[in-house]
Short mmCIF file of C-alpha atoms and ligand atoms in Angstrom, two decimals:
data_model
loop_
_atom_site.label_atom_id
_atom_site.label_comp_id
_atom_site.label_asym_id
_atom_site.label_seq_id
_atom_site.Cartn_x
_atom_site.Cartn_y
_atom_site.Cartn_z
CA MET E 194 71.15 161.71 128.47
CA SER E 195 70.33 164.93 129.76
CA SER E 196 69.65 168.45 129.36
CA SER E 197 71.94 171.00 130.28
CA ASN E 198 75.47 170.71 129.28
CA SER E 199 78.49 168.82 128.03
CA ASP E 200 81.34 167.87 125.72
CA THR E 201 84.40 165.90 126.71
CA ARG E 202 86.32 162.80 127.60
CA GLY E 203 86.51 160.53 130.58
CA GLU E 204 88.03 157.40 132.01
CA GLU E 205 87.45 154.18 133.81
CA ALA E 206 84.68 153.55 136.23
CA PHE E 207 85.39 152.73 139.83
CA SER E 208 83.50 151.15 142.63
CA SER E 209 85.26 150.75 145.92
CA SER E 210 86.36 152.90 148.82
CA VAL E 211 89.74 153.43 147.19
CA VAL E 212 87.89 154.91 144.33
CA LEU E 213 89.18 158.44 144.58
CA GLU E 214 92.78 157.55 143.99
CA GLN E 215 91.93 155.04 141.30
CA HIS E 216 89.78 157.55 139.55
CA ALA E 217 92.41 160.23 139.57
CA GLN E 218 94.95 157.84 138.13
CA ALA E 219 92.59 156.68 135.45
CA ALA E 220 91.47 160.14 134.35
CA ALA E 221 93.85 160.78 131.52
CA PRO E 222 94.20 164.47 130.78
CA GLU E 223 93.84 165.77 127.28
CA SER E 224 97.59 166.42 127.24
CA LEU E 225 97.98 162.70 126.49
CA LEU E 226 96.62 163.34 123.05
CA ALA E 227 99.71 164.92 121.54
CA THR E 228 99.57 165.53 117.81
CA PRO E 229 102.77 164.77 115.83
CA VAL E 230 102.35 167.71 113.45
CA GLN E 231 101.62 170.87 115.40
CA VAL E 232 99.85 173.69 113.55
CA MET E 233 99.07 177.19 114.82
CA GLN E 234 95.87 178.23 116.61
CA ASN E 235 94.61 180.38 113.73
CA GLU E 236 94.73 177.36 111.44
CA ILE E 237 92.72 175.28 113.92
CA THR E 238 90.22 178.10 114.47
CA GLN E 239 89.66 178.46 110.72
CA GLU E 240 89.18 174.70 110.39
CA ILE E 241 86.53 174.84 113.10
CA VAL E 242 84.68 177.61 111.25
CA ASP E 243 84.91 175.73 107.96
CA VAL E 244 83.73 172.38 109.35
CA HIS E 245 80.80 174.02 111.13
CA ALA E 246 79.81 175.75 107.88
CA ALA E 247 80.04 172.47 106.00
CA ALA E 248 77.81 170.77 108.60
CA GLN E 249 75.31 173.60 108.26
CA GLY E 250 75.37 173.18 104.50
CA ARG E 251 74.83 169.44 104.68
CA GLU E 252 71.89 169.90 107.02
CA GLY E 253 70.48 172.60 104.75
CA ALA E 254 70.64 170.12 101.89
CA GLY E 255 68.47 167.72 103.87
CA GLU E 256 71.13 165.46 105.31
CA PHE E 257 70.86 164.32 108.93
CA VAL E 258 73.86 165.67 110.81
CA ALA E 259 74.43 164.43 114.35
CA ILE E 260 74.86 166.82 117.29
CA SER E 261 78.56 166.07 117.51
CA LEU E 262 81.02 165.47 114.69
CA HIS E 263 83.04 162.44 115.69
CA ASP E 264 85.58 162.67 112.88
CA PHE E 265 86.29 166.31 113.64
CA SER E 266 89.61 167.22 112.02
CA PRO E 267 90.52 170.23 114.25
CA TYR E 268 90.50 167.75 117.16
CA ARG E 269 93.45 165.88 115.71
CA SER E 270 93.48 162.69 117.75
CA SER E 271 89.77 162.13 117.12
CA ILE E 272 90.64 161.34 113.51
CA LEU E 273 93.08 158.64 114.61
CA ARG E 274 90.50 157.12 116.93
CA HIS E 275 87.50 157.42 114.64
CA PRO E 276 86.25 153.91 113.73
CA THR E 277 87.11 152.68 110.25
CA LYS E 278 84.99 149.52 110.58
CA ASN E 279 81.29 149.06 111.11
CA PRO E 280 80.16 148.80 114.74
CA LYS E 281 79.84 145.30 116.13
CA LEU E 282 76.99 144.37 118.43
CA VAL E 283 78.02 142.92 121.78
CA ASP E 284 75.81 141.36 124.41
CA PRO E 285 75.65 143.84 127.28
CA GLU E 286 74.57 141.17 129.75
CA THR E 287 77.83 139.30 129.21
CA ILE E 288 79.78 142.46 129.96
CA GLU E 289 77.81 142.98 133.14
CA LEU E 290 79.05 139.63 134.45
CA PHE E 291 82.63 140.90 134.53
CA SER E 292 82.16 144.57 135.37
CA PRO E 293 82.73 146.01 138.82
CA ALA E 294 79.61 146.59 140.86
CA PHE E 295 78.43 149.86 142.29
CA GLY E 296 75.53 150.97 144.39
CA GLN E 297 74.31 153.38 146.99
CA ARG E 298 76.00 151.52 149.81
CA ASP E 299 79.41 152.04 148.23
CA VAL E 300 79.14 155.82 148.07
CA ALA E 301 80.02 157.85 151.16
CA ALA E 302 78.54 161.33 151.62
CA LEU E 303 82.05 162.74 151.94
CA GLU E 304 82.81 161.80 148.34
CA ALA E 305 80.54 164.62 147.11
CA ASP E 306 82.79 167.23 148.76
CA LEU E 307 86.13 167.46 146.97
CA THR E 308 87.35 170.09 149.45
CA LEU E 309 87.23 167.69 152.41
CA GLN E 310 89.26 164.79 151.07
CA SER E 311 92.56 165.78 152.64
CA THR E 312 93.98 167.03 155.90
CA GLY E 313 93.88 170.65 154.71
CA GLU E 314 91.90 172.97 152.49
CA PRO E 315 92.65 173.04 148.75
CA GLN E 316 93.62 176.31 147.06
CA GLY E 317 91.27 178.16 144.72
CA GLU E 318 87.75 179.43 144.34
CA ARG E 319 85.36 177.20 146.27
CA MET E 320 82.19 176.40 144.33
CA THR E 321 79.19 174.13 144.33
CA VAL E 322 77.66 172.53 141.28
CA GLN E 323 74.15 171.28 141.62
CA GLY E 324 71.56 169.98 139.21
CA ARG E 325 68.95 167.41 138.32
CA LEU E 326 69.24 164.27 136.28
CA LEU E 327 66.13 164.03 134.11
CA ASP E 328 64.71 162.00 131.28
CA SER E 329 63.25 163.69 128.21
CA TRP E 330 59.82 163.86 129.80
CA GLY E 331 61.25 165.86 132.69
CA ARG E 332 60.98 163.00 135.15
CA PRO E 333 63.71 162.81 137.79
CA LEU E 334 66.13 159.89 137.65
CA ALA E 335 66.69 158.80 141.24
CA ASN E 336 69.45 156.59 142.65
CA GLN E 337 71.83 157.19 139.75
CA LEU E 338 75.58 157.36 140.24
CA VAL E 339 77.09 160.68 139.11
CA GLU E 340 80.90 161.00 139.03
CA ILE E 341 83.09 164.01 138.34
CA TRP E 342 86.81 164.55 137.76
CA GLN E 343 88.70 167.74 137.09
CA ALA E 344 91.94 169.69 137.18
CA ASN E 345 92.81 171.79 140.24
CA ALA E 346 92.58 175.59 140.41
CA ALA E 347 95.91 175.88 138.56
CA GLY E 348 94.76 173.62 135.72
CA ARG E 349 96.77 170.56 136.79
CA TYR E 350 95.48 167.00 137.02
CA VAL E 351 96.76 164.47 139.53
CA HIS E 352 98.04 162.21 136.77
CA GLN E 353 101.55 161.05 135.98
CA ARG E 354 101.16 162.06 132.34
CA ASP E 355 100.17 165.61 133.22
CA GLN E 356 103.55 167.24 133.82
CA HIS E 357 102.94 170.78 132.61
CA PRO E 358 104.48 173.38 134.94
CA ALA E 359 101.49 174.26 137.10
CA PRO E 360 101.46 173.33 140.79
CA LEU E 361 99.79 170.24 142.18
CA ASP E 362 97.68 170.88 145.26
CA PRO E 363 98.48 168.43 148.06
CA HIS E 364 94.94 168.87 149.33
CA PHE E 365 93.06 168.32 146.07
CA VAL E 366 92.64 165.06 144.15
CA GLY E 367 89.89 166.23 141.83
CA ALA E 368 87.49 163.28 141.83
CA GLY E 369 84.12 162.80 143.47
CA ARG E 370 80.85 160.95 143.18
CA VAL E 371 77.32 161.03 144.50
CA VAL E 372 74.01 159.22 144.01
CA THR E 373 70.97 161.25 142.91
CA ASP E 374 68.18 161.63 145.45
CA ASP E 375 64.46 160.99 144.94
CA ASN E 376 64.16 164.25 142.96
CA GLY E 377 67.06 163.33 140.70
CA GLU E 378 69.19 165.99 142.41
CA TYR E 379 72.94 165.84 142.85
CA LYS E 380 75.33 168.32 144.44
CA PHE E 381 79.11 168.60 144.60
CA THR E 382 81.31 171.00 146.53
CA THR E 383 84.63 171.54 144.81
CA ILE E 384 87.21 174.06 143.59
CA LYS E 385 86.72 175.88 140.29
CA PRO E 386 89.15 174.23 137.85
CA GLY E 387 91.68 176.20 135.84
CA ALA E 388 92.23 176.14 132.08
CA TYR E 389 95.19 174.02 131.00
CA PRO E 390 97.40 173.51 127.95
CA TRP E 391 97.26 170.37 125.84
CA LYS E 392 99.10 169.27 122.76
CA ASN E 393 96.53 169.28 120.00
CA HIS E 394 98.31 172.21 118.34
CA VAL E 395 100.67 175.07 119.21
CA ASN E 396 99.45 177.04 122.25
CA ALA E 397 96.32 174.90 122.67
CA TRP E 398 94.40 175.56 125.90
CA ARG E 399 91.28 173.81 127.11
CA PRO E 400 88.50 175.97 128.58
CA ALA E 401 87.95 175.25 132.27
CA HIS E 402 85.67 172.26 132.62
CA ILE E 403 84.48 169.49 134.90
CA HIS E 404 84.11 165.97 133.51
CA PHE E 405 80.83 164.23 134.34
CA SER E 406 79.87 160.57 134.12
CA VAL E 407 76.36 159.26 134.61
CA PHE E 408 75.42 155.63 134.98
CA GLY E 409 72.07 154.15 134.16
CA SER E 410 71.22 150.76 135.56
CA GLY E 411 74.44 149.20 134.26
CA PHE E 412 77.94 149.99 133.05
CA THR E 413 76.95 149.59 129.43
CA GLN E 414 74.65 152.59 129.83
CA ARG E 415 77.36 154.88 131.10
CA LEU E 416 77.48 158.34 129.54
CA VAL E 417 80.25 160.92 129.82
CA THR E 418 80.21 164.66 129.21
CA GLN E 419 81.78 167.98 130.34
CA MET E 420 80.47 171.08 132.06
CA TYR E 421 81.98 174.44 131.12
CA PHE E 422 81.77 177.88 132.73
CA PRO E 423 79.97 180.95 131.37
CA GLY E 424 81.85 183.46 129.22
CA ASP E 425 85.08 181.55 128.70
CA PRO E 426 87.23 183.31 126.06
CA LEU E 427 88.64 179.95 124.97
CA PHE E 428 85.33 178.65 123.60
CA PRO E 429 85.88 179.59 119.93
CA LEU E 430 89.43 178.20 120.06
CA ASP E 431 88.78 174.77 121.55
CA PRO E 432 88.41 171.83 119.15
CA ILE E 433 86.80 169.55 121.74
CA TYR E 434 84.05 171.99 122.70
CA ASN E 435 83.45 172.66 119.02
CA THR E 436 82.95 169.05 118.01
CA ILE E 437 79.36 170.06 118.80
CA TRP E 438 78.63 172.19 115.77
CA ARG E 439 75.45 174.07 116.72
CA GLN E 440 75.73 176.95 119.16
CA LYS E 441 72.52 176.00 120.96
CA ASP E 442 73.88 172.53 121.68
CA ARG E 443 77.20 173.92 122.90
CA ASP E 444 75.27 176.29 125.17
CA ALA E 445 73.72 173.27 126.87
CA LEU E 446 77.18 172.32 128.14
CA ILE E 447 77.65 175.48 130.15
CA GLY E 448 76.90 175.45 133.86
CA LEU E 449 74.77 178.46 134.72
CA TYR E 450 75.82 180.74 137.53
CA ASP E 451 72.95 180.69 140.03
CA HIS E 452 73.14 183.29 142.76
CA ASP E 453 70.57 181.41 144.81
CA LEU E 454 73.06 178.54 145.01
CA SER E 455 75.92 180.77 146.16
CA VAL E 456 76.52 180.59 149.89
CA PRO E 457 77.42 183.85 151.69
CA GLU E 458 81.07 184.00 152.73
CA PHE E 459 81.64 180.48 151.43
CA SER E 460 81.10 179.45 147.79
CA MET E 461 79.85 180.35 144.31
CA GLY E 462 76.98 178.25 142.96
CA TYR E 463 76.46 176.78 139.49
CA ARG E 464 73.53 174.81 138.11
CA PHE E 465 74.01 172.03 135.59
CA ASP E 466 70.98 169.90 134.77
CA ILE E 467 71.50 166.77 132.74
CA VAL E 468 68.88 165.31 130.38
CA VAL E 469 69.58 161.81 129.19
CA ASP E 470 67.53 161.45 126.02
CA GLY E 471 65.15 163.21 123.67
CA PRO E 472 65.54 166.51 121.82
CA ASP E 473 66.83 168.33 124.90
CA ALA E 474 69.43 165.71 125.71
CA THR E 475 72.88 166.77 126.83
CA TRP E 476 75.49 165.67 124.35
CA PHE E 477 77.62 162.77 125.54
CA GLU E 478 80.93 161.82 124.08
CA PRO E 479 81.40 158.51 122.29
CA GLU E 480 83.05 155.84 124.43
CA GLU E 481 86.33 155.81 122.53
CA ASP E 482 86.84 159.50 123.33
CA HIS E 483 86.90 159.08 127.11
CA ALA E 484 90.23 160.49 128.23
FE1 LIG S 140 89.89 167.63 131.12
#
């Protein structure tokens, strides 16, 4: 999929009007992925440098190396979840018979504004994120369901397993969805998420990010990624972001600040285009990593 940004994890799809609550419950935060043996940040950072160098070396020797390294040791739980057996082909049409349905009629306009889902205003920096969903020929993908989920401004998810001592916001759930228009455009109004700790290693913090999911024409085509924010000092420290080993591919996951999208006295604007295949494709996480 797409062209501008990503790295991440996700959760279950949803389809009805109770979707927001379901989504928030299903969106497991990275803090679920506690590692039994906790090492220090400098050890993780050095592992990241070493694995990137090894990937570079393998590519230099003529080996094909994928955009993301699925068995990426600094991201500890990815090793536990990495497949040890060959993939098995399943019939997607059979899956479609039992999957929930979704469509334009199910999606209310209000669901694209995460600041209007409660009786009061959420705390934090109001922002919009806007972009186009494109194929590798630059053609817009219309009528596609785009979902997001995220932590609040303090870095806390509405999830029973996220109990780190940052405040919940009674006016912010952190989930939204929208369907792309005829130009492949989507737009969300939300609150800029905070960074948050997780348990991959000692003092592990995730850079601020928004999780994105994009559906094709069916659930079996679903792709999940993350958008980050420019200039985050946590980038070189984060194992998830660095599962993508080339800098240019990591750069594609960063939402660009766009002053033309900022609204006077109201919100900061970011642009995040998503390309779903071809050499400019946004990197999407493998299905088993959705968390
Ligand atoms: Fe997250």
